Amino acid sequence: MRQLWTMTRSDLRQRIRDKSVVIFAIIVPLALMAVLDLVIGDAQDEPIGPVTVAASVPAGDDLAAALVGALDGLGGDGAGGLRVTVKDAPAEQVRDLARNGEAQVGLIVPDGFGASLRSGTGKQVTVIEGDGGIGTQIVISVLQEAIDHLEAGSSSAIAGSRLGLTPAEVAAAAQSVAAARPSITLARGAASNEQLSMSGALVAGQAGLFLLFTVGFGVLALVYERDQGTLARLRSMPMRPGLVVGAKALVAFILGVVATSILLTVGGLLFGVDFGSVPAIAVLVLCVVTASTSLMFIVARVARTSEQASIAQSIVALVLGIAGGAFFPIAATGFVGTLLDLNPISAFIRGLGITYGGGGIGDIGVPVLIMLGFAVVAAAISRVIPDRGAGL
Amino acid sequence: MTEHATRHTPPEGPPGDGDVLLVTDLSRRFGDLIAVDGVSFRVGRGETYGLLGPNGAGKTTTISMVAGLIEADAGTVTVKGHRMGPARVEPKRHIGLVPQELAIYPELTARENLTFFGRLQGMSGTTLASRVEDVLDVIGLSDRAKDPTKEFSGGMKRRLNIGIGLLHEPELLILDEPTVGVDPQSRNSILESVESLSTAGMAVLYTTHYMEEAERLCDRIGIIDSGLLQAEGTRDELIRLTGDVDHIRLDGSGDTVAAEAALLALPAVEQVDRERHTLHLAVHDAPTAIAEIVTEATSAGMRLNDVQITRPNLESVFLRLTGKALRD
C-alpha cells in the first residue's frame, strides 16, 4: 500500500505541475460550456414575453365577444403563463398598431359576425401577426381554435334548420355546441422525468465528455511511461506488478472524480442549474468515473505508442461523448437506441436528469447499473486482449 | 553460425558462492522472431560482465528477463539464489536497473526522482534522505538537485538515470547501453563510475555495441548475435578462441633476408613474409615477444626504421564469429 500511495502521489504531483490536466479537465470544458450556452442556450430557453392584442370588435355582438374572451384562458396573471392584454382599437388602426409594435397581434372582427354565424353565411375575421415570437404564435393558435369552435356551432345551427327544427331549437343547439367543453383535454407535463434543462444538459454533457480525457491522463500514463522507459524501471522495483496498474487507475479515478465534481458544481453555479440530491449525484459521479477509467485501460492495451493512445483516446471520448448527448440530445430506437442507452455518458446524463427532477439514490438504479456493468465489461476486455505494446 | 554457437556451453553445476547472477538456457520469442535463444552465463561479485552485440542482437530482451520485466519462454534467471520473474519481489531487491531510455520523470526534480524510486525500493526516513544526497554527490548533481530534470542536459539526465539504479546499493547493477547518445566527457564519467562500482564489489551486467567499452570495462564478455550467445570469456580468451594472432611490421634496410630467417626460428613467430625492405610477422603475444624480435632482426643485419604492432580486437573476433561487423 505504501508503494501504491507513493506512485499515486507522485503521479498526481506531476499531472498538477504539467498543468495540461487542469486545462483539459476544467478550464476547457467550462469555456466550452459558456460558448455553447451562448449559442444554444439563449435560443432554447427563450422566455415568452407578454402579448398585446389590438382588437376591433363590434359592440353588442356576443359571439364576437366570445372570440376575444377565448384569450382570457391564457394565464393572464403572468405567473409563468402567457400574459395577454386586449386593447380595443378602431378597425382602421389595428394594422398600424401591429406593424409599429404597439401590439403583437391584430384582430378585426367584422360587423354582423354573430348574426352571420347564426345564419350560416360566412364572414371574414382578420388576424394580423406582428413581431412577438412564440407568444404571438400561441395567441393566433388560440384564436384559430376559438373560430373553429364557433364555426362548429354555426354548422350545427344550419343542420338543425335544414332538419326542420324551430328557430328556438336551432338557437339552443348552436348555443349548446358553442358552450361545449372539448372532449379531449391536454394536460401540461414534462417530456420525461429524466429531462435536464438545456443549460443542465450542457453542463452534464461537457462534464461527461471531458471526463474521458481526464481519466486518460491517469491511465494512459502507462503508455507514456513505457515510451520514456520509466515503466521498465517501475517493473524492476520489488513490488507486485499489479501495483503499477493500480496506481494509474487510482490517479485516473481521483482526477476524474475531482474534475467532474468541479465541473458540475462550477457549471451549475455559472449557469443556474441545481442538479438536486448531492448523495445521488456523488454516486453517479463515482460510477461514471469508474466506467470511464475501465474504458481507458482498453485503450492502454491496444495502443503501441503514446501517439496512438492519444488518437484512440480522442476518438473514444468524442464518439461516446457526442453519442451520450454532450452537445445535443440524440434519440434513436431499436438496436441503435439500445446501444446509446448503454453508453456510460448518456447513462450519467440521464441519471443527472433524474436527480434534477427531484429523484434520489433510490431512483437512479438503472443508470448506475448501466455504468457499473460497462465498467465490469471494459475491465474484463482490457484483461483479455493482448497488450500490443508489451513487446516493445 | 552453428559452428560458433557450439563454442559456448552453459554454466555447469549449482551457483557458486560468488555468483550474484546465474542465467541458464534463457529463451524468448516474439511471434515468429526468436529474440533470445538458449542464452546462459553467470556474473560473480565484483565482476563486470559485458553482453556485446549489434542492435537487435537480443541484448535488451535478455536484460528484460534478467530484471524481471518480462517472462522467459524457457530457462531461468537466478539472482542471489532467488528465481527471477515479473511477479517475483525478493530477487528484485538485489538489482538496480539502468534502462537504455532516460527513465526519469521530467516534471520532478533530481532529488524528487531519487526519493521516489528510493521509496519504491523500500527506503525511508533519514536513510533515504542521506543516501539521496550521497548519490547526488556521486553523479555530480548536488547543485542542481532542486531543478526539474526537464531542464537538464542529456549528459546530466544520463548520470541521474544511473544514479537511480545505484541508490539502494544493489548487489547486481544492470546497465543497458548507458552511453548511447552521450557526449565523450559524460561517457568517460559513466565508464569511470562503472569501474569504481565493480572495484567496490558490485556485480555489473553491461550491454553495449561499443567494442572499446567492452574491452575497457568488462572482466568477461559474452558475444551475442541473433539471440545466440556465440562465445564468452575474457578478451584474450575470445581472441585465442578465434585463432587470431598479433601482427608486427618491420620497415628498414640492410640484410632483410637474414633477418627473415633468424626471426622464423623464434618460438613466438609463426610466419614471416618479406616484401622488399619490409617484413610482416604473425606472432603470438606481440607485447611480450617484441623485444626479442627487434634484437634478433638487428643482430641479423637489418637496420630498423619503423616497427608497428597490430593486435586483433573484439571487432575482429565478432567479425570472425558472425561474419558481420559489430555496427552492422
PDB file of N, CA and C in Angstrom, chain A residues 181-187:
ATOM      1  N   ARG A 181     -67.545  21.918 -23.768  1.00  0.00           N
ATOM      2  CA  ARG A 181     -66.121  21.819 -23.465  1.00  0.00           C
ATOM      3  C   ARG A 181     -65.505  20.805 -24.420  1.00  0.00           C
ATOM      4  N   PRO A 182     -64.299  20.940 -24.787  1.00  0.00           N
ATOM      5  CA  PRO A 182     -63.672  19.932 -25.647  1.00  0.00           C
ATOM      6  C   PRO A 182     -63.647  18.578 -24.953  1.00  0.00           C
ATOM      7  N   SER A 183     -63.929  17.530 -25.748  1.00  0.00           N
ATOM      8  CA  SER A 183     -63.936  16.197 -25.142  1.00  0.00           C
ATOM      9  C   SER A 183     -62.522  15.681 -24.900  1.00  0.00           C
ATOM     10  N   ILE A 184     -61.580  16.262 -25.635  1.00  0.00           N
ATOM     11  CA  ILE A 184     -60.181  15.874 -25.442  1.00  0.00           C
ATOM     12  C   ILE A 184     -59.465  17.022 -24.753  1.00  0.00           C
ATOM     13  N   THR A 185     -58.842  16.751 -23.641  1.00  0.00           N
ATOM     14  CA  THR A 185     -58.122  17.817 -22.929  1.00  0.00           C
ATOM     15  C   THR A 185     -56.635  17.505 -22.917  1.00  0.00           C
ATOM     16  N   LEU A 186     -55.860  18.523 -22.874  1.00  0.00           N
ATOM     17  CA  LEU A 186     -54.406  18.375 -22.795  1.00  0.00           C
ATOM     18  C   LEU A 186     -53.927  18.816 -21.427  1.00  0.00           C
ATOM     19  N   ALA A 187     -53.076  17.996 -20.825  1.00  0.00           N
ATOM     20  CA  ALA A 187     -52.525  18.371 -19.518  1.00  0.00           C
ATOM     21  C   ALA A 187     -51.068  18.774 -19.698  1.00  0.00           C
TER      22      ALA A 187
END
